[in-house]
């Protein structure tokens, strides 16, 4: 897969070191709070949403900066959490999507890209506005990513909106709308297919077909998945799902997804008996799960009963799809049939007025060192799930965030994953947040590769008047100071940006280091370019 990305940022996720002597996971030290209230004012903090922070040495002074977004964009000193410059106020409202760091035009300088309300804004590494556009006035952009779609060495900016038509937009690094069929798409059932709004990080990009051009996968607020080529034309599905009157294969966006693949083939469900997923909050991931050199699409759907009014959400479950939209099966693993949920999979709440919504963002990593990757995702059932390719959850998974005896609900963020002691077994770190009006706070949780609890550290309480706290955004693993240890950087809901040191992690291997797996937020693997301008702290060079 050709990806000539002149960007340093993937290094932080590809570094590895010689393995020290293995030690039991129970000896892994607990995280230690290094600083808090990053970006806060004297007595309050802006609300942090689902935006995962990034880390880089932006100005080349040997000191890493933390870049995080709430309503303002903050550039913080990695060692202390102090503002490096006044908070930046991009146009629009809250920053929902993860902050992007990328060398957009392959000139060796980083840019910062954020989405706020209906705006996309690009800043220099010093925080100066380069350009800003507003694709969808009055509708929020919650999906943001960057990728080299055409393999020419510079990067394109991808975004998706909550609007129910022309949801997906692609811009050149100059700020001009990419030529071709962008934006996409108009949900005309006779031609294009069926799509609606995108309410989370509803895009991922990678070269699925090996032709040097990337495809974009777009879940949305229907039981259909959209898929586009680099020029905006739609990707066609296998002919097993039927053909158009002219004999051409249907687009992905015209092939409905159901629990039973036989219903996919039939093309419609008998509601009340045959269930289907909604993808409104589904962040797709593209990865080679079994190590055979081909990429799969992974997306978690909210399975619901379409025979009730209103529809009844039942459980969340991952789908694994091939580039032709067929369900994945290989080498004894068969995901044409979904795993069966257990009896505790129903949503605790889907009411944001009770608790801010859970989003099933998957993280993909080889937890146990067997060469095959597992699928981890938080669910609205109050648990962190981890599915092996054999369709089972091993060890102590699913891990309960919320216990039946708890007085209030709690949900989990997308996890970060690393082999902290380099013993071949991964550790999983995630944050939690709690129900509103409880005056409680969430936690930073660390699990072993089998889901065993290693540490659970209460996050600081809300700073100021809010009635709850925690962190909804995926944590970021990076070295932010002059020692050899990693830190976990957290964009909390009501106590600003936080940093915890992870002792004895100088030889750690980061497997899934931040929201969407990398600072491009592409939800896909990136290849290290042959020449890279390093903007990392000296300890990581």
Coordinates of C-alpha atoms in Angstrom, one line a residue:
X1 CA 0.0 0.0 0.0
X2 CA 1.6 3.2 -1.2
X3 CA 1.6 5.9 1.4
X4 CA 4.3 8.5 1.0
X5 CA 3.4 10.5 4.0
X6 CA 6.1 13.1 4.9
X7 CA 5.0 13.2 8.5
X8 CA 6.8 12.4 11.7
X9 CA 3.7 11.6 13.8
X10 CA 3.5 7.9 13.2
X11 CA 6.8 7.4 14.9
X12 CA 5.2 7.7 18.3
X13 CA 3.1 4.7 17.5
X14 CA 5.8 2.6 15.9
X15 CA 8.7 2.9 18.3
X16 CA 9.9 -0.3 19.9
X17 CA 12.9 -1.4 21.9
X18 CA 14.8 -4.5 22.9
X19 CA 12.7 -6.6 25.3
X20 CA 13.8 -6.6 29.0
X21 CA 13.3 -9.7 31.1
X22 CA 9.5 -10.3 31.4
X23 CA 7.8 -9.5 34.7
X24 CA 4.3 -10.2 36.0
X25 CA 1.7 -7.7 34.9
X26 CA 0.7 -7.2 38.5
X27 CA 4.1 -5.4 39.1
X28 CA 3.3 -2.7 36.6
X29 CA 3.2 0.5 38.6
X30 CA 0.2 2.7 39.0
X31 CA -0.1 6.0 37.1
X32 CA 1.0 9.0 39.0
X33 CA -0.7 12.4 38.5
X34 CA 1.8 14.8 37.0
X35 CA -0.4 17.9 36.4
X36 CA -4.0 18.9 36.0
X37 CA -6.2 21.9 35.1
X38 CA -4.4 22.4 31.8
X39 CA -6.1 25.2 29.9
X40 CA -8.4 26.1 32.8
X41 CA -9.2 29.5 34.1
X42 CA -8.9 30.7 37.7
X43 CA -12.0 28.8 38.9
X44 CA -13.5 26.9 36.0
X45 CA -12.6 24.8 32.9
X46 CA -14.2 24.6 29.5
X47 CA -16.1 21.4 28.9
X48 CA -14.0 18.8 27.3
X49 CA -15.9 16.5 24.9
X50 CA -14.7 13.5 22.9
X51 CA -11.6 15.2 21.4
X52 CA -8.4 13.2 22.0
X53 CA -5.3 15.3 22.6
X54 CA -2.0 15.1 20.6
X55 CA 1.6 15.6 21.5
X56 CA 4.6 17.0 19.5
X57 CA 7.6 19.3 19.8
X58 CA 5.9 22.0 17.7
X59 CA 8.6 24.6 17.9
X60 CA 11.7 22.4 17.9
X61 CA 13.0 23.5 21.3
X62 CA 13.3 19.9 22.6
X63 CA 10.2 20.2 24.8
X64 CA 7.0 18.4 23.8
X65 CA 3.7 20.3 23.7
X66 CA 0.3 19.0 24.4
X67 CA -2.4 20.1 21.9
X68 CA -6.0 19.7 23.1
X69 CA -9.4 21.1 22.3
X70 CA -12.5 21.9 24.3
X71 CA -14.2 25.0 23.0
X72 CA -10.8 26.7 22.7
X73 CA -7.7 25.1 21.3
X74 CA -4.9 24.8 23.9
X75 CA -1.2 24.4 23.3
X76 CA 0.4 23.4 26.6
X77 CA 3.9 22.8 28.0
X78 CA 4.2 19.0 28.3
X79 CA 6.2 19.1 31.5
X80 CA 4.0 21.5 33.4
X81 CA 0.6 21.8 31.7
X82 CA 1.0 25.6 31.5
X83 CA -0.2 27.4 28.4
X84 CA 2.6 28.0 25.9
X85 CA 0.5 30.8 24.4
X86 CA -3.0 32.3 24.9
X87 CA -5.9 29.9 24.1
X88 CA -6.9 29.9 20.5
X89 CA -10.6 30.5 19.7
X90 CA -11.4 28.9 16.3
X91 CA -14.8 29.9 14.7
X92 CA -17.7 27.8 15.8
X93 CA -18.5 26.0 19.1
X94 CA -17.2 22.9 20.7
X95 CA -14.4 20.7 19.4
X96 CA -15.9 17.2 19.3
X97 CA -13.5 15.4 16.9
X98 CA -9.9 14.5 17.8
X99 CA -7.3 17.2 17.2
X100 CA -5.3 16.4 14.1
X101 CA -1.5 16.9 13.7
X102 CA -0.1 16.5 10.2
X103 CA 2.4 17.8 7.8
X104 CA -0.3 18.7 5.2
X105 CA 1.9 19.8 2.3
X106 CA 5.0 17.6 3.1
X107 CA 7.3 20.6 3.8
X108 CA 8.5 19.4 7.2
X109 CA 6.3 21.8 9.3
X110 CA 3.3 20.5 11.2
X111 CA -0.2 21.9 11.0
X112 CA -3.0 21.6 13.5
X113 CA -6.4 20.8 12.2
X114 CA -9.7 21.1 14.2
X115 CA -13.4 20.8 13.5
X116 CA -15.7 23.1 15.4
X117 CA -19.4 23.2 14.8
X118 CA -19.6 23.5 11.0
X119 CA -16.0 24.8 10.5
X120 CA -12.8 23.1 9.6
X121 CA -9.8 25.3 10.6
X122 CA -6.1 24.7 9.9
X123 CA -3.3 26.4 12.0
X124 CA 0.4 26.5 11.7
X125 CA 2.5 24.7 14.4
X126 CA 2.7 28.1 16.1
X127 CA -1.1 28.5 16.3
X128 CA -1.6 31.0 13.4
X129 CA -4.7 30.5 11.4
X130 CA -4.0 29.4 7.8
X131 CA -7.5 28.9 6.5
X132 CA -11.0 28.0 7.7
X133 CA -14.1 26.8 5.8
X134 CA -17.7 26.1 6.8
X135 CA -19.0 23.2 4.8
X136 CA -22.3 22.7 6.6
X137 CA -23.7 25.9 8.3
X138 CA -26.0 25.1 11.2
X139 CA -24.8 21.5 11.4
X140 CA -21.9 20.2 13.5
X141 CA -18.8 18.5 12.1
X142 CA -18.0 15.6 14.5
X143 CA -15.8 13.6 12.1
X144 CA -12.3 14.7 11.1
X145 CA -9.4 13.0 9.6
X146 CA -6.4 13.5 7.3
X147 CA -5.0 11.1 4.6
X148 CA -3.0 11.0 1.4
X149 CA -5.9 9.8 -0.7
X150 CA -4.1 9.8 -4.1
X151 CA -0.5 8.9 -3.0
X152 CA 1.0 12.1 -4.2
X153 CA 2.7 13.0 -0.9
X154 CA 0.4 15.8 0.4
X155 CA -2.6 15.2 2.6
X156 CA -6.3 15.8 2.2
X157 CA -8.6 16.8 5.0
X158 CA -11.7 14.6 5.5
X159 CA -14.8 15.6 7.5
X160 CA -18.4 14.5 8.0
X161 CA -21.4 16.3 9.3
X162 CA -24.6 15.7 11.3
X163 CA -26.5 16.9 8.2
X164 CA -28.6 14.3 6.4
X165 CA -27.3 14.9 2.9
X166 CA -23.9 15.8 1.5
X167 CA -22.4 14.6 4.8
X168 CA -18.8 13.8 3.6
X169 CA -16.4 16.5 2.5
X170 CA -12.8 16.4 1.3
X171 CA -10.6 19.4 1.1
X172 CA -7.1 19.8 -0.4
X173 CA -4.4 21.0 2.0
X174 CA -4.8 24.5 0.4
X175 CA -8.4 24.7 1.6
X176 CA -10.1 24.2 -1.8
X177 CA -12.8 21.6 -2.1
X178 CA -11.3 18.4 -3.7
X179 CA -12.3 18.0 -7.4
X180 CA -14.5 15.1 -8.4
X181 CA -17.8 14.1 -6.8
X182 CA -17.3 15.9 -3.5
X183 CA -19.2 16.4 -1.3
X184 CA -21.1 13.1 -0.9
X185 CA -23.8 12.2 -0.9
X186 CA -27.4 12.9 -1.8
X187 CA -29.4 10.0 -0.5
X188 CA -31.5 9.4 -3.7
X189 CA -32.8 5.9 -3.2
X190 CA -33.0 5.2 -6.9
X191 CA -29.3 5.9 -7.6
X192 CA -27.0 6.7 -4.8
X193 CA -28.3 4.7 -1.9
X194 CA -29.4 5.4 1.7
X195 CA -27.5 7.6 4.2
X196 CA -28.1 10.1 6.9
X197 CA -26.2 12.1 9.4
X198 CA -22.8 11.3 11.0
X199 CA -22.8 11.9 14.8
X200 CA -19.4 10.7 15.8
X201 CA -16.0 10.0 14.1
X202 CA -17.9 8.5 11.1
X203 CA -15.0 8.0 8.7
X204 CA -11.8 6.0 8.1
X205 CA -9.5 6.0 5.1
X206 CA -7.0 3.5 3.7
X207 CA -6.0 1.9 0.4
X208 CA -8.3 -1.2 0.5
X209 CA -7.8 -2.3 -3.0
X210 CA -4.0 -1.9 -3.3
X211 CA -4.2 0.4 -6.3
X212 CA -2.4 3.4 -4.7
X213 CA -5.6 5.3 -4.0
X214 CA -7.4 5.3 -0.7
X215 CA -11.1 4.5 0.0
X216 CA -13.2 6.3 2.6
X217 CA -15.6 4.3 4.8
X218 CA -18.6 6.2 6.1
X219 CA -21.1 4.8 8.6
X220 CA -24.1 7.0 9.3
X221 CA -27.5 7.2 10.9
X222 CA -29.0 4.3 9.0
X223 CA -28.3 0.6 8.7
X224 CA -26.2 1.3 5.5
X225 CA -22.5 2.0 5.1
X226 CA -21.2 4.4 2.5
X227 CA -17.9 3.9 0.8
X228 CA -16.1 6.3 -1.6
X229 CA -13.1 6.3 -3.8
X230 CA -10.6 9.2 -3.7
X231 CA -12.5 11.1 -6.4
X232 CA -15.8 10.8 -4.5
X233 CA -17.3 8.1 -6.7
X234 CA -18.9 5.3 -4.7
X235 CA -17.4 1.9 -4.1
X236 CA -19.4 -1.0 -5.4
X237 CA -20.2 -4.1 -3.4
X238 CA -20.1 -7.7 -4.4
X239 CA -22.6 -8.9 -6.9
X240 CA -23.9 -11.4 -4.4
X241 CA -26.1 -8.5 -3.1
X242 CA -27.7 -8.1 -6.5
X243 CA -27.1 -5.8 -9.5
X244 CA -28.6 -2.6 -10.9
X245 CA -30.8 -2.7 -14.1
X246 CA -27.8 -1.9 -16.2
X247 CA -26.0 -5.0 -14.7
X248 CA -23.5 -3.0 -12.5
X249 CA -23.0 -4.0 -8.9
X250 CA -24.8 -2.0 -6.3
X251 CA -23.0 0.6 -4.2
X252 CA -22.1 -0.1 -0.6
X253 CA -24.7 2.4 0.4
X254 CA -27.5 0.4 -1.3
X255 CA -26.7 -2.8 0.6
X256 CA -28.4 -2.9 4.0
X257 CA -26.7 -4.4 7.0
X258 CA -28.6 -6.8 9.3
X259 CA -27.7 -9.2 12.1
X260 CA -28.3 -12.2 9.8
X261 CA -26.3 -12.1 6.5
X262 CA -29.1 -14.0 4.8
X263 CA -31.2 -10.9 5.4
X264 CA -28.5 -8.8 3.8
X265 CA -28.8 -11.0 0.7
X266 CA -32.6 -10.8 0.7
X267 CA -32.3 -7.0 1.0
X268 CA -34.9 -6.3 3.7
X269 CA -35.8 -7.4 7.2
X270 CA -39.0 -8.7 8.8
X271 CA -39.0 -6.2 11.6
X272 CA -39.7 -7.5 15.0
X273 CA -38.1 -10.9 14.1
X274 CA -35.0 -9.8 12.2
X275 CA -32.8 -7.1 13.7
X276 CA -30.4 -4.6 12.1
X277 CA -27.8 -2.1 13.3
X278 CA -27.7 1.7 13.3
X279 CA -24.3 3.3 12.6
X280 CA -25.0 6.9 13.8
X281 CA -22.3 6.8 16.4
X282 CA -20.0 4.2 14.8
X283 CA -16.4 5.0 14.2
X284 CA -15.0 2.6 11.5
X285 CA -11.5 1.2 11.7
X286 CA -9.4 -0.4 8.9
X287 CA -6.8 -3.0 9.9
X288 CA -5.2 -6.3 8.9
X289 CA -6.6 -8.4 11.6
X290 CA -5.1 -11.8 10.8
X291 CA -1.7 -10.6 9.4
X292 CA -2.3 -11.9 5.9
X293 CA -1.5 -8.6 4.2
X294 CA -5.1 -7.6 3.3
X295 CA -7.2 -5.0 5.1
X296 CA -10.5 -5.4 6.8
X297 CA -13.2 -2.9 7.8
X298 CA -14.3 -3.0 11.4
X299 CA -17.4 -1.1 12.5
X300 CA -19.5 -1.6 15.7
X301 CA -23.3 -1.3 15.1
X302 CA -26.1 -0.6 17.5
X303 CA -28.4 -3.5 17.0
X304 CA -32.0 -2.5 17.4
X305 CA -35.5 -4.0 17.0
X306 CA -37.1 -2.1 14.0
X307 CA -40.5 -3.6 14.9
X308 CA -41.1 -1.3 17.9
X309 CA -42.0 2.4 17.9
X310 CA -39.7 4.0 18.8
X311 CA -37.1 1.5 17.9
X312 CA -35.6 -0.5 20.8
X313 CA -31.8 -0.6 21.1
X314 CA -30.7 -4.2 22.1
X315 CA -26.8 -4.4 22.1
X316 CA -23.7 -3.3 20.3
X317 CA -21.6 -5.7 18.2
X318 CA -18.7 -5.5 15.7
X319 CA -18.9 -6.3 12.0
X320 CA -15.9 -7.3 10.0
X321 CA -16.2 -6.6 6.2
X322 CA -14.0 -7.1 3.2
X323 CA -13.4 -4.4 0.6
X324 CA -16.3 -5.7 -1.5
X325 CA -18.6 -5.3 1.5
X326 CA -19.0 -9.1 2.0
X327 CA -18.5 -10.3 5.6
X328 CA -15.1 -11.5 6.5
X329 CA -14.1 -15.1 7.1
X330 CA -10.6 -16.6 6.8
X331 CA -8.4 -19.4 8.2
X332 CA -11.0 -20.9 10.4
X333 CA -12.5 -17.5 11.6
X334 CA -16.0 -16.8 10.3
X335 CA -17.7 -13.5 10.9
X336 CA -20.5 -14.0 8.4
X337 CA -22.4 -14.9 11.6
X338 CA -22.2 -12.4 14.5
X339 CA -21.3 -13.4 18.0
X340 CA -24.3 -13.8 20.3
X341 CA -24.6 -11.1 23.0
X342 CA -24.9 -12.1 26.6
X343 CA -27.8 -11.1 28.9
X344 CA -26.2 -7.9 30.1
X345 CA -25.8 -6.1 26.7
X346 CA -28.7 -3.7 26.7
X347 CA -28.0 0.0 27.0
X348 CA -27.9 1.5 30.5
X349 CA -28.9 4.8 29.0
X350 CA -29.0 6.6 25.7
X351 CA -30.3 9.9 27.2
X352 CA -27.5 12.5 27.1
X353 CA -29.5 14.5 29.7
X354 CA -28.8 11.6 32.2
X355 CA -25.2 10.8 31.1
X356 CA -23.3 11.9 28.1
X357 CA -23.6 9.2 25.4
X358 CA -21.3 6.2 25.0
X359 CA -19.6 5.8 21.6
X360 CA -18.4 2.4 20.5
X361 CA -15.1 3.6 19.0
X362 CA -13.0 0.4 18.3
X363 CA -9.3 0.1 19.0
X364 CA -7.4 -2.7 17.3
X365 CA -4.3 -4.4 18.7
X366 CA -2.7 -7.8 19.3
X367 CA -3.2 -8.1 23.1
X368 CA -1.6 -11.5 23.7
X369 CA 1.3 -11.5 21.2
X370 CA -0.1 -14.3 19.0
X371 CA 0.1 -12.3 15.7
X372 CA -3.6 -11.7 15.4
X373 CA -5.4 -8.6 16.5
X374 CA -8.3 -8.2 18.9
X375 CA -11.2 -5.7 18.6
X376 CA -11.8 -3.6 21.7
X377 CA -14.7 -1.1 22.2
X378 CA -16.6 0.6 25.0
X379 CA -20.4 0.0 25.0
X380 CA -23.5 1.6 26.2
X381 CA -24.0 -1.5 28.4
X382 CA -21.4 0.0 30.8
X383 CA -18.6 -2.5 29.8
X384 CA -15.4 -2.5 27.8
X385 CA -15.5 -5.4 25.3
X386 CA -12.6 -7.2 23.7
X387 CA -13.4 -9.8 20.9
X388 CA -10.8 -12.2 19.7
X389 CA -11.2 -13.4 16.1
X390 CA -12.7 -16.7 17.4
X391 CA -15.7 -14.5 18.4
X392 CA -15.3 -14.9 22.1
X393 CA -14.2 -12.6 24.9
X394 CA -11.3 -14.1 26.8
X395 CA -10.2 -13.8 30.4
X396 CA -12.1 -11.1 32.4
X397 CA -13.6 -9.4 29.3
X398 CA -16.0 -7.8 29.0
X399 CA -14.7 -5.6 31.8
X400 CA -17.6 -3.9 33.8
X401 CA -17.4 -0.2 34.1
X402 CA -20.8 -0.1 35.7
X403 CA -21.7 -2.7 38.3
X404 CA -25.4 -3.5 39.1
X405 CA -24.9 -2.3 42.7
X406 CA -23.5 1.1 41.7
X407 CA -25.6 4.2 42.5
X408 CA -24.9 5.9 39.2
X409 CA -24.1 5.0 35.6
X410 CA -20.6 5.2 34.2
X411 CA -19.3 4.8 30.6
X412 CA -15.8 4.3 29.1
X413 CA -13.7 6.1 26.5
X414 CA -12.0 4.5 23.5
X415 CA -9.0 2.8 25.0
X416 CA -5.3 3.3 24.4
X417 CA -3.2 0.2 24.2
X418 CA 0.5 -0.4 24.8
X419 CA 2.9 -3.1 26.0
X420 CA 4.1 -1.0 28.9
X421 CA 6.8 -3.4 30.1
X422 CA 7.6 -4.9 26.7
X423 CA 6.8 -8.5 27.8
X424 CA 4.7 -9.4 24.8
X425 CA 1.4 -8.8 26.6
X426 CA -0.4 -5.5 26.1
X427 CA -2.0 -3.2 28.7
X428 CA -5.2 -1.3 28.1
X429 CA -5.8 2.2 29.4
X430 CA -9.1 4.1 29.3
X431 CA -11.0 6.7 31.2
X432 CA -14.5 6.8 32.5
X433 CA -17.2 9.4 33.1
X434 CA -20.3 9.3 35.3
X435 CA -23.9 10.2 35.4
X436 CA -24.8 13.9 35.8
X437 CA -25.8 15.5 39.1
X438 CA -24.0 12.8 41.1
X439 CA -21.1 15.0 42.2
X440 CA -18.9 12.0 41.4
X441 CA -15.9 11.7 39.1
X442 CA -14.6 9.0 36.7
X443 CA -11.4 7.0 36.7
X444 CA -8.3 6.2 34.8
X445 CA -8.3 2.4 34.4
X446 CA -5.5 0.1 33.5
X447 CA -6.2 -3.5 32.5
X448 CA -3.9 -6.5 31.7
X449 CA -4.1 -8.2 28.3
X450 CA -6.8 -10.6 29.7
X451 CA -9.0 -7.9 31.1
X452 CA -7.7 -8.2 34.7
X453 CA -7.8 -4.9 36.6
X454 CA -4.3 -3.6 37.3
X455 CA -5.1 -0.1 38.6
X456 CA -8.1 2.2 38.8
X457 CA -7.2 5.8 39.8
X458 CA -10.0 8.4 40.5
X459 CA -9.7 11.4 38.3
X460 CA -9.8 14.9 39.9
X461 CA -13.2 16.2 40.8
X462 CA -14.9 18.8 38.6
X463 CA -13.2 22.2 38.8
X464 CA -15.9 24.8 39.5
X465 CA -19.6 24.3 39.5
X466 CA -20.3 21.2 37.3
X467 CA -22.1 18.3 39.0
X468 CA -20.0 15.4 37.5
X469 CA -16.6 14.7 36.0
X470 CA -14.6 12.1 34.1
X471 CA -13.1 12.0 30.6
X472 CA -15.0 11.0 27.4
X473 CA -12.1 11.4 25.0
X474 CA -9.6 8.6 24.2
X475 CA -6.4 9.1 26.3
X476 CA -3.1 9.7 24.5
X477 CA 0.2 7.9 25.3
X478 CA 3.3 9.9 24.7
X479 CA 6.5 11.1 26.4
X480 CA 5.9 14.7 27.3
X481 CA 8.9 15.5 29.4
X482 CA 12.7 14.9 29.7
X483 CA 12.6 11.5 31.4
X484 CA 12.3 8.1 29.7
X485 CA 8.7 7.3 30.9
X486 CA 5.5 7.6 29.0
X487 CA 2.7 9.7 30.2
X488 CA -1.0 9.3 29.6
X489 CA -2.6 12.6 28.6
X490 CA -6.3 13.1 29.2
X491 CA -8.8 15.7 28.0
X492 CA -11.2 15.6 30.9
X493 CA -14.8 16.9 31.0
X494 CA -14.5 19.4 33.8
X495 CA -11.0 19.5 35.2
X496 CA -9.1 20.5 32.1
X497 CA -6.2 18.6 30.5
X498 CA -4.4 16.1 32.8
X499 CA -1.2 14.1 32.6
X500 CA -0.2 11.0 34.5
X501 CA 3.2 9.5 34.5
X502 CA 3.5 5.8 33.8
X503 CA 6.6 4.7 35.8
X504 CA 9.1 2.2 34.3
X505 CA 7.8 2.5 30.7
X506 CA 11.0 3.6 29.0
X507 CA 10.8 0.4 26.8
X508 CA 7.1 0.4 26.2
X509 CA 5.7 -0.4 22.7
X510 CA 2.7 1.7 21.8
X511 CA 0.1 -0.3 19.9
X512 CA -2.9 2.1 19.8
X513 CA -1.6 5.4 21.2
X514 CA -4.4 7.9 20.8
X515 CA -7.9 8.5 19.5
X516 CA -8.5 6.7 16.1
X517 CA -5.0 5.1 16.4
X518 CA -2.9 8.0 15.1
X519 CA -2.7 11.8 14.9
X520 CA -4.1 11.8 11.4
X521 CA -7.2 10.3 13.0
X522 CA -7.6 8.0 10.0
X523 CA -8.6 4.9 11.9
X524 CA -6.1 2.9 9.8
X525 CA -2.5 1.8 9.6
X526 CA 0.1 4.2 8.3
X527 CA 3.4 3.3 6.8
X528 CA 6.6 5.1 7.9
X529 CA 8.0 7.2 5.1
X530 CA 11.6 6.7 4.2
X531 CA 12.6 10.2 5.2
X532 CA 11.0 11.8 8.3
X533 CA 11.5 15.1 9.9
X534 CA 11.4 14.4 13.6
X535 CA 9.6 16.7 16.0
X536 CA 9.7 14.5 19.0
X537 CA 11.4 15.0 22.3
X538 CA 15.1 13.9 22.2
X539 CA 14.3 10.9 24.4
X540 CA 12.3 9.4 21.6
X541 CA 14.7 10.1 18.7

